[in-house]
Amino acid sequence: MANKALTRTDNPTASSPTPAVAMTRRGLLGISLGAAAAFALAACGSESGASAAGGRITWAWQLPTTWDPVTSSAGSDVQMLALVYEGITGLDEKGNPVPWLAEKWTYDPAGTQVTFTLKKDLRFSDGTPLDATAVAKSIERGRTADGSLIAPQMIGITTVTASGDLDVVLDLAEVDYQIPALFAGKTGMVVNPAAFEKDPASLATAPAGSGPFSLTTFVENDHAELVKNSHFQLAEDIQVDEFHLYPQPDPATAVASVQSGQYNVARISGAQVEQAEQAGLDVQILDSMFVSCLDVHAGMKPFDDPAVVEALKYGIDREKIKKVANFDIGDVNYQPFPKGYVGYNPELEGIYDYDPEKAKQVLAEAGHTGTVKGEFTSAQPVAAVELIQAQLKEVGIELTIKSIPATQHTQLVYIEHSQALTYDGFAGRESPVQAFQVLFGKEGLMNPGRRTDPALEAQLKKVRATPTDDPAYPAILQEATKIAITSFPNTFLYNAPRIIVRKKVSELPASPSLQRFEGVTTS
Amino acid sequence: MRTLKALWAQPASRFAFAILSVIAFLVVFGGAVAPYDPLRQFSDEVLQGPSAKHLLGTDYVGRDVLSRLLAGTRLSVVGALEAVVIAAVLGVPSGLASAWMGRIGEWVSLRIADTLIILPFTVFAIAVAGTIGNGLQQAMVAVGVLISPMFFRVTRAVALGLRRTQYVEAAELMGATQWWTLRKHIWSKVLPNVAVAAAQATGASLLVVASLSFLGIGVQPPTPTWGGMLSADLGYLAQQSWAPIFPALLMMATVGSLNILADGIRDAGSPRRRRPGLVARLHRKETIDVAA
């Protein structure tokens, strides 16, 4: 064979088509088998999920109401906004504030001034420096901009100033150690001043932040296309080049849409888990702050009677609801914080365990001899609503289900507070005090009766006045939880984790607050 | 009576009658013949397949599907009929009147009908439910208003033709009032056409009622309706992929039967359609004679 090869080399101009290596039948077979084996190995490699940098996450999740954190009107927007913005702080798994854009923060001894010290060399996605001046301007805009929906949360901040390139100093009207936690969410998301000083309205469709991705295309109510932001502080940990965001698909088609490759990640409900697993897709259950609950209007009949509210709390079999409505995924809960969260009070475990006899007794003792009638509002017909209706009927509370269009839910429930009882869900807030304000505050969205409790107000004042790293802080916060749960009509049912289905996308990092994408790869 | 006899003579119409009789029975007695209370939740038997205890299985909160189907017939069908009655009440008198009204009245009534025709059923019903409240009555009023141009146009077309007939003109020349003419000469001719329109409209509105229930408008849960059941079943396809078949079959059978009946009424009431039978008989006789 070597001779023949040499012959060819010796006579390069030879016109003979005979190859230098004579291709015997066996040789051809060997090469074919080798090539086939190589292709097969390569194919196996890609099927087995070998990951590589690059690729695209196409997530059927949700589109935000706006890309401007200052005017965003939905609590759940924070997840989508975190793709393009970064908070000044972050949260750990217990809900405690941790450094993010700020590497540290310090309070003065009186607790009325807090200084955030930024990390060095931070940049917005357009490459401009993200320094103390930019952060101060961004916070100031959140406090003062027309139509700002985060301004009420910053009412205690009197002045915001930049000190040097890295320090942002906030003066507070009164002691408030909750500011770092508050800045882990929309309130602390830093918007590039270059964008809002030029055209603030443009932020609704063209966000300008420093998050892991930058928006390139946004088609309202349809989809958003984002690309990796090379200026992101953890850019080397972002393994995908593109992120396409779509609204959540219809439950009936969610799994099929991932299976077909239309999306490679989608949120699903408990009912679709089995289908997804049968389809060979990866199902991941991620802890979340979401708790399913009932908004009870204590100023409307029949819930203006505390006995009816008490009977309501005892008359619901939460375990059954979780089992039937969410296919046993999640944890029964009687409070707004998930187990393990700093505000979770273990004393409240089982406080309103299902006890239909007690519910009947409470009603009887209050003089309700007949059936108590009322309305039960829901934005969509869900199994939980029908289960609750049936369970309460057993104890003597007969509710008529009233479905309202999802588009009217916010207006009727959160703004007009015109519904006596509403099936709802609380997505959690970065600061526990903020969560209390939403659920139990005088202006709280999910406090339809607009009634508050002086004992809770006093306890929340103590919470604000206690540094989050103070050993006494958890106990003080948990006492506030106890006061709220025992004195307010809001009824909590169960924590519902996020269930996602993936195809050729690696496992997502677990994080109860914001979903992170560092280290996520596609294959 | 002659029309009814002609209708009964058609096998397809008899078949449609049979199905609609069953549906009518269920409308009246569906709840009574259901094996279980349609609202009863067997909470330990959620999403079960067909069994001796539950012939069509159980739904997402453990209710007996057969019982819900049977009990849900009433609201599904009555809702559709309600819309048709509203449509007929609005459309038939106005259709008759427009044939006798002056040009301005005619133009205005036609433009109103045109406007209503272009409004999409579902979107309009959603808008009405959003404005005046979510309930079956509100939704049916909306659907009835939108179906009414169908009755208006059918009635008007027949009345216009009859308006120019010699016997109507003769009656008018002899001093008959418009009311007398309408009652004696027009109404009996218009009625079969209205019946055809009503049968078609019932089928159409049944589907609209189902679509609205599907979207959560109209009948509120847990009250069973075919559309509501279909909608709920779609959320649990992974567990019960066959479940939507049952309400869908009932809807299909009812709407199909109504359409067959509408065709039958049209054929039975049309002299031109009846005549081919006679011609065919004569033709057959002629053929036999030639052959002989």
JSON list of C-alpha atoms in Angstrom, two decimals, chain B residues 124-259:
[
{"chain": "B", "resi": 124, "resn": "PHE", "atom": "CA", "xyz": [-70.44, 40.64, 21.46]},
{"chain": "B", "resi": 125, "resn": "ALA", "atom": "CA", "xyz": [-71.64, 38.23, 24.14]},
{"chain": "B", "resi": 126, "resn": "ILE", "atom": "CA", "xyz": [-68.41, 38.72, 26.10]},
{"chain": "B", "resi": 127, "resn": "ALA", "atom": "CA", "xyz": [-68.84, 42.49, 25.85]},
{"chain": "B", "resi": 128, "resn": "VAL", "atom": "CA", "xyz": [-72.46, 42.26, 27.03]},
{"chain": "B", "resi": 129, "resn": "ALA", "atom": "CA", "xyz": [-71.49, 39.95, 29.90]},
{"chain": "B", "resi": 130, "resn": "GLY", "atom": "CA", "xyz": [-68.72, 42.34, 30.86]},
{"chain": "B", "resi": 131, "resn": "THR", "atom": "CA", "xyz": [-71.09, 45.29, 30.80]},
{"chain": "B", "resi": 132, "resn": "ILE", "atom": "CA", "xyz": [-74.31, 44.01, 32.34]},
{"chain": "B", "resi": 133, "resn": "GLY", "atom": "CA", "xyz": [-73.02, 41.04, 34.28]},
{"chain": "B", "resi": 134, "resn": "ASN", "atom": "CA", "xyz": [-72.00, 37.47, 33.66]},
{"chain": "B", "resi": 135, "resn": "GLY", "atom": "CA", "xyz": [-75.01, 35.18, 33.52]},
{"chain": "B", "resi": 136, "resn": "LEU", "atom": "CA", "xyz": [-76.98, 32.93, 31.23]},
{"chain": "B", "resi": 137, "resn": "GLN", "atom": "CA", "xyz": [-79.78, 35.45, 30.70]},
{"chain": "B", "resi": 138, "resn": "GLN", "atom": "CA", "xyz": [-77.41, 38.25, 29.75]},
{"chain": "B", "resi": 139, "resn": "ALA", "atom": "CA", "xyz": [-75.49, 36.05, 27.37]},
{"chain": "B", "resi": 140, "resn": "MET", "atom": "CA", "xyz": [-78.68, 34.76, 25.75]},
{"chain": "B", "resi": 141, "resn": "VAL", "atom": "CA", "xyz": [-80.02, 38.27, 25.24]},
{"chain": "B", "resi": 142, "resn": "ALA", "atom": "CA", "xyz": [-76.80, 39.09, 23.44]},
{"chain": "B", "resi": 143, "resn": "VAL", "atom": "CA", "xyz": [-76.95, 35.96, 21.29]},
{"chain": "B", "resi": 144, "resn": "GLY", "atom": "CA", "xyz": [-80.67, 36.48, 20.59]},
{"chain": "B", "resi": 145, "resn": "VAL", "atom": "CA", "xyz": [-80.11, 40.03, 19.43]},
{"chain": "B", "resi": 146, "resn": "LEU", "atom": "CA", "xyz": [-77.37, 38.89, 17.06]},
{"chain": "B", "resi": 147, "resn": "ILE", "atom": "CA", "xyz": [-79.41, 36.00, 15.64]},
{"chain": "B", "resi": 148, "resn": "SER", "atom": "CA", "xyz": [-82.46, 38.20, 15.06]},
{"chain": "B", "resi": 149, "resn": "PRO", "atom": "CA", "xyz": [-81.29, 39.49, 11.61]},
{"chain": "B", "resi": 150, "resn": "MET", "atom": "CA", "xyz": [-81.54, 35.91, 10.38]},
{"chain": "B", "resi": 151, "resn": "PHE", "atom": "CA", "xyz": [-85.26, 35.89, 11.19]},
{"chain": "B", "resi": 152, "resn": "PHE", "atom": "CA", "xyz": [-85.64, 39.44, 9.93]},
{"chain": "B", "resi": 153, "resn": "ARG", "atom": "CA", "xyz": [-84.19, 38.63, 6.53]},
{"chain": "B", "resi": 154, "resn": "VAL", "atom": "CA", "xyz": [-86.06, 35.35, 6.05]},
{"chain": "B", "resi": 155, "resn": "THR", "atom": "CA", "xyz": [-89.38, 36.88, 7.06]},
{"chain": "B", "resi": 156, "resn": "ARG", "atom": "CA", "xyz": [-88.84, 40.00, 5.00]},
{"chain": "B", "resi": 157, "resn": "ALA", "atom": "CA", "xyz": [-87.85, 38.05, 1.88]},
{"chain": "B", "resi": 158, "resn": "VAL", "atom": "CA", "xyz": [-91.01, 35.91, 2.03]},
{"chain": "B", "resi": 159, "resn": "ALA", "atom": "CA", "xyz": [-93.26, 38.84, 2.94]},
{"chain": "B", "resi": 160, "resn": "LEU", "atom": "CA", "xyz": [-91.91, 40.96, 0.07]},
{"chain": "B", "resi": 161, "resn": "GLY", "atom": "CA", "xyz": [-92.75, 38.22, -2.42]},
{"chain": "B", "resi": 162, "resn": "LEU", "atom": "CA", "xyz": [-96.23, 37.79, -1.02]},
{"chain": "B", "resi": 163, "resn": "ARG", "atom": "CA", "xyz": [-96.81, 41.53, -0.86]},
{"chain": "B", "resi": 164, "resn": "ARG", "atom": "CA", "xyz": [-96.87, 41.68, -4.64]},
{"chain": "B", "resi": 165, "resn": "THR", "atom": "CA", "xyz": [-99.15, 38.68, -5.21]},
{"chain": "B", "resi": 166, "resn": "GLN", "atom": "CA", "xyz": [-102.49, 39.33, -6.83]},
{"chain": "B", "resi": 167, "resn": "TYR", "atom": "CA", "xyz": [-104.59, 37.94, -4.01]},
{"chain": "B", "resi": 168, "resn": "VAL", "atom": "CA", "xyz": [-102.93, 40.25, -1.51]},
{"chain": "B", "resi": 169, "resn": "GLU", "atom": "CA", "xyz": [-103.43, 43.22, -3.80]},
{"chain": "B", "resi": 170, "resn": "ALA", "atom": "CA", "xyz": [-107.03, 42.15, -4.33]},
{"chain": "B", "resi": 171, "resn": "ALA", "atom": "CA", "xyz": [-107.60, 41.93, -0.58]},
{"chain": "B", "resi": 172, "resn": "GLU", "atom": "CA", "xyz": [-106.14, 45.39, -0.11]},
{"chain": "B", "resi": 173, "resn": "LEU", "atom": "CA", "xyz": [-108.32, 46.78, -2.96]},
{"chain": "B", "resi": 174, "resn": "MET", "atom": "CA", "xyz": [-111.36, 45.29, -1.28]},
{"chain": "B", "resi": 175, "resn": "GLY", "atom": "CA", "xyz": [-110.51, 47.25, 1.84]},
{"chain": "B", "resi": 176, "resn": "ALA", "atom": "CA", "xyz": [-108.82, 44.59, 3.97]},
{"chain": "B", "resi": 177, "resn": "THR", "atom": "CA", "xyz": [-106.70, 46.04, 6.73]},
{"chain": "B", "resi": 178, "resn": "GLN", "atom": "CA", "xyz": [-102.97, 45.36, 6.78]},
{"chain": "B", "resi": 179, "resn": "TRP", "atom": "CA", "xyz": [-103.40, 43.34, 9.97]},
{"chain": "B", "resi": 180, "resn": "TRP", "atom": "CA", "xyz": [-106.10, 41.16, 8.33]},
{"chain": "B", "resi": 181, "resn": "THR", "atom": "CA", "xyz": [-103.93, 40.63, 5.25]},
{"chain": "B", "resi": 182, "resn": "LEU", "atom": "CA", "xyz": [-100.93, 39.73, 7.37]},
{"chain": "B", "resi": 183, "resn": "ARG", "atom": "CA", "xyz": [-102.95, 37.33, 9.50]},
{"chain": "B", "resi": 184, "resn": "LYS", "atom": "CA", "xyz": [-104.86, 35.63, 6.68]},
{"chain": "B", "resi": 185, "resn": "HIS", "atom": "CA", "xyz": [-102.51, 35.65, 3.71]},
{"chain": "B", "resi": 186, "resn": "ILE", "atom": "CA", "xyz": [-98.96, 36.25, 4.87]},
{"chain": "B", "resi": 187, "resn": "TRP", "atom": "CA", "xyz": [-98.46, 34.56, 8.21]},
{"chain": "B", "resi": 188, "resn": "SER", "atom": "CA", "xyz": [-99.30, 31.02, 7.10]},
{"chain": "B", "resi": 189, "resn": "LYS", "atom": "CA", "xyz": [-96.80, 31.33, 4.23]},
{"chain": "B", "resi": 190, "resn": "VAL", "atom": "CA", "xyz": [-94.10, 32.84, 6.41]},
{"chain": "B", "resi": 191, "resn": "LEU", "atom": "CA", "xyz": [-94.39, 30.30, 9.22]},
{"chain": "B", "resi": 192, "resn": "PRO", "atom": "CA", "xyz": [-92.65, 27.30, 7.52]},
{"chain": "B", "resi": 193, "resn": "ASN", "atom": "CA", "xyz": [-89.71, 29.53, 6.63]},
{"chain": "B", "resi": 194, "resn": "VAL", "atom": "CA", "xyz": [-89.53, 30.81, 10.19]},
{"chain": "B", "resi": 195, "resn": "ALA", "atom": "CA", "xyz": [-89.59, 27.20, 11.37]},
{"chain": "B", "resi": 196, "resn": "VAL", "atom": "CA", "xyz": [-86.63, 26.35, 9.13]},
{"chain": "B", "resi": 197, "resn": "ALA", "atom": "CA", "xyz": [-84.76, 29.40, 10.40]},
{"chain": "B", "resi": 198, "resn": "ALA", "atom": "CA", "xyz": [-85.61, 28.52, 14.00]},
{"chain": "B", "resi": 199, "resn": "ALA", "atom": "CA", "xyz": [-84.27, 24.97, 13.64]},
{"chain": "B", "resi": 200, "resn": "GLN", "atom": "CA", "xyz": [-81.04, 26.25, 12.14]},
{"chain": "B", "resi": 201, "resn": "ALA", "atom": "CA", "xyz": [-80.76, 29.04, 14.68]},
{"chain": "B", "resi": 202, "resn": "THR", "atom": "CA", "xyz": [-81.28, 26.62, 17.57]},
{"chain": "B", "resi": 203, "resn": "GLY", "atom": "CA", "xyz": [-78.35, 24.55, 16.38]},
{"chain": "B", "resi": 204, "resn": "ALA", "atom": "CA", "xyz": [-76.22, 27.64, 15.94]},
{"chain": "B", "resi": 205, "resn": "SER", "atom": "CA", "xyz": [-77.12, 29.11, 19.30]},
{"chain": "B", "resi": 206, "resn": "LEU", "atom": "CA", "xyz": [-76.52, 25.77, 21.02]},
{"chain": "B", "resi": 207, "resn": "LEU", "atom": "CA", "xyz": [-72.96, 25.96, 19.76]},
{"chain": "B", "resi": 208, "resn": "VAL", "atom": "CA", "xyz": [-72.69, 29.60, 20.83]},
{"chain": "B", "resi": 209, "resn": "VAL", "atom": "CA", "xyz": [-74.02, 28.75, 24.32]},
{"chain": "B", "resi": 210, "resn": "ALA", "atom": "CA", "xyz": [-71.46, 25.94, 24.49]},
{"chain": "B", "resi": 211, "resn": "SER", "atom": "CA", "xyz": [-68.70, 28.28, 23.28]},
{"chain": "B", "resi": 212, "resn": "LEU", "atom": "CA", "xyz": [-69.63, 30.88, 25.87]},
{"chain": "B", "resi": 213, "resn": "SER", "atom": "CA", "xyz": [-69.74, 28.28, 28.65]},
{"chain": "B", "resi": 214, "resn": "PHE", "atom": "CA", "xyz": [-66.37, 27.12, 27.35]},
{"chain": "B", "resi": 215, "resn": "LEU", "atom": "CA", "xyz": [-65.08, 30.67, 27.89]},
{"chain": "B", "resi": 216, "resn": "GLY", "atom": "CA", "xyz": [-66.63, 30.88, 31.37]},
{"chain": "B", "resi": 217, "resn": "ILE", "atom": "CA", "xyz": [-69.50, 33.12, 30.30]},
{"chain": "B", "resi": 218, "resn": "GLY", "atom": "CA", "xyz": [-73.12, 32.31, 30.93]},
{"chain": "B", "resi": 219, "resn": "VAL", "atom": "CA", "xyz": [-73.86, 29.41, 33.24]},
{"chain": "B", "resi": 220, "resn": "GLN", "atom": "CA", "xyz": [-71.64, 29.52, 36.30]},
{"chain": "B", "resi": 221, "resn": "PRO", "atom": "CA", "xyz": [-69.91, 26.50, 37.83]},
{"chain": "B", "resi": 222, "resn": "PRO", "atom": "CA", "xyz": [-70.61, 24.06, 39.29]},
{"chain": "B", "resi": 223, "resn": "THR", "atom": "CA", "xyz": [-73.90, 23.96, 37.32]},
{"chain": "B", "resi": 224, "resn": "PRO", "atom": "CA", "xyz": [-73.33, 21.46, 34.51]},
{"chain": "B", "resi": 225, "resn": "THR", "atom": "CA", "xyz": [-73.61, 22.40, 30.84]},
{"chain": "B", "resi": 226, "resn": "TRP", "atom": "CA", "xyz": [-72.20, 20.65, 27.82]},
{"chain": "B", "resi": 227, "resn": "GLY", "atom": "CA", "xyz": [-69.92, 23.54, 26.89]},
{"chain": "B", "resi": 228, "resn": "GLY", "atom": "CA", "xyz": [-68.72, 23.97, 30.46]},
{"chain": "B", "resi": 229, "resn": "MET", "atom": "CA", "xyz": [-67.92, 20.27, 30.71]},
{"chain": "B", "resi": 230, "resn": "LEU", "atom": "CA", "xyz": [-66.05, 20.35, 27.43]},
{"chain": "B", "resi": 231, "resn": "SER", "atom": "CA", "xyz": [-64.01, 23.33, 28.60]},
{"chain": "B", "resi": 232, "resn": "ALA", "atom": "CA", "xyz": [-63.14, 21.73, 31.93]},
{"chain": "B", "resi": 233, "resn": "ASP", "atom": "CA", "xyz": [-62.21, 18.43, 30.28]},
{"chain": "B", "resi": 234, "resn": "LEU", "atom": "CA", "xyz": [-59.60, 20.12, 28.10]},
{"chain": "B", "resi": 235, "resn": "GLY", "atom": "CA", "xyz": [-57.57, 20.97, 31.20]},
{"chain": "B", "resi": 236, "resn": "TYR", "atom": "CA", "xyz": [-57.24, 17.26, 32.03]},
{"chain": "B", "resi": 237, "resn": "LEU", "atom": "CA", "xyz": [-56.52, 15.73, 28.64]},
{"chain": "B", "resi": 238, "resn": "ALA", "atom": "CA", "xyz": [-53.44, 14.03, 30.04]},
{"chain": "B", "resi": 239, "resn": "GLN", "atom": "CA", "xyz": [-55.59, 12.09, 32.48]},
{"chain": "B", "resi": 240, "resn": "GLN", "atom": "CA", "xyz": [-58.75, 11.64, 30.42]},
{"chain": "B", "resi": 241, "resn": "SER", "atom": "CA", "xyz": [-58.12, 12.21, 26.75]},
{"chain": "B", "resi": 242, "resn": "TRP", "atom": "CA", "xyz": [-61.50, 10.67, 25.90]},
{"chain": "B", "resi": 243, "resn": "ALA", "atom": "CA", "xyz": [-63.56, 12.83, 28.27]},
{"chain": "B", "resi": 244, "resn": "PRO", "atom": "CA", "xyz": [-64.42, 15.67, 25.83]},
{"chain": "B", "resi": 245, "resn": "ILE", "atom": "CA", "xyz": [-65.94, 13.12, 23.45]},
{"chain": "B", "resi": 246, "resn": "PHE", "atom": "CA", "xyz": [-69.14, 12.74, 25.50]},
{"chain": "B", "resi": 247, "resn": "PRO", "atom": "CA", "xyz": [-70.34, 16.35, 25.63]},
{"chain": "B", "resi": 248, "resn": "ALA", "atom": "CA", "xyz": [-69.07, 16.86, 22.07]},
{"chain": "B", "resi": 249, "resn": "LEU", "atom": "CA", "xyz": [-71.11, 13.88, 20.83]},
{"chain": "B", "resi": 250, "resn": "LEU", "atom": "CA", "xyz": [-74.26, 15.20, 22.46]},
{"chain": "B", "resi": 251, "resn": "MET", "atom": "CA", "xyz": [-73.74, 18.62, 20.92]},
{"chain": "B", "resi": 252, "resn": "MET", "atom": "CA", "xyz": [-73.00, 17.11, 17.53]},
{"chain": "B", "resi": 253, "resn": "ALA", "atom": "CA", "xyz": [-76.09, 14.90, 17.62]},
{"chain": "B", "resi": 254, "resn": "THR", "atom": "CA", "xyz": [-78.37, 17.75, 18.67]},
{"chain": "B", "resi": 255, "resn": "VAL", "atom": "CA", "xyz": [-77.05, 20.28, 16.19]},
{"chain": "B", "resi": 256, "resn": "GLY", "atom": "CA", "xyz": [-76.96, 17.71, 13.38]},
{"chain": "B", "resi": 257, "resn": "SER", "atom": "CA", "xyz": [-80.54, 16.65, 14.08]},
{"chain": "B", "resi": 258, "resn": "LEU", "atom": "CA", "xyz": [-81.73, 20.23, 14.11]},
{"chain": "B", "resi": 259, "resn": "ASN", "atom": "CA", "xyz": [-80.06, 20.85, 10.77]}
]
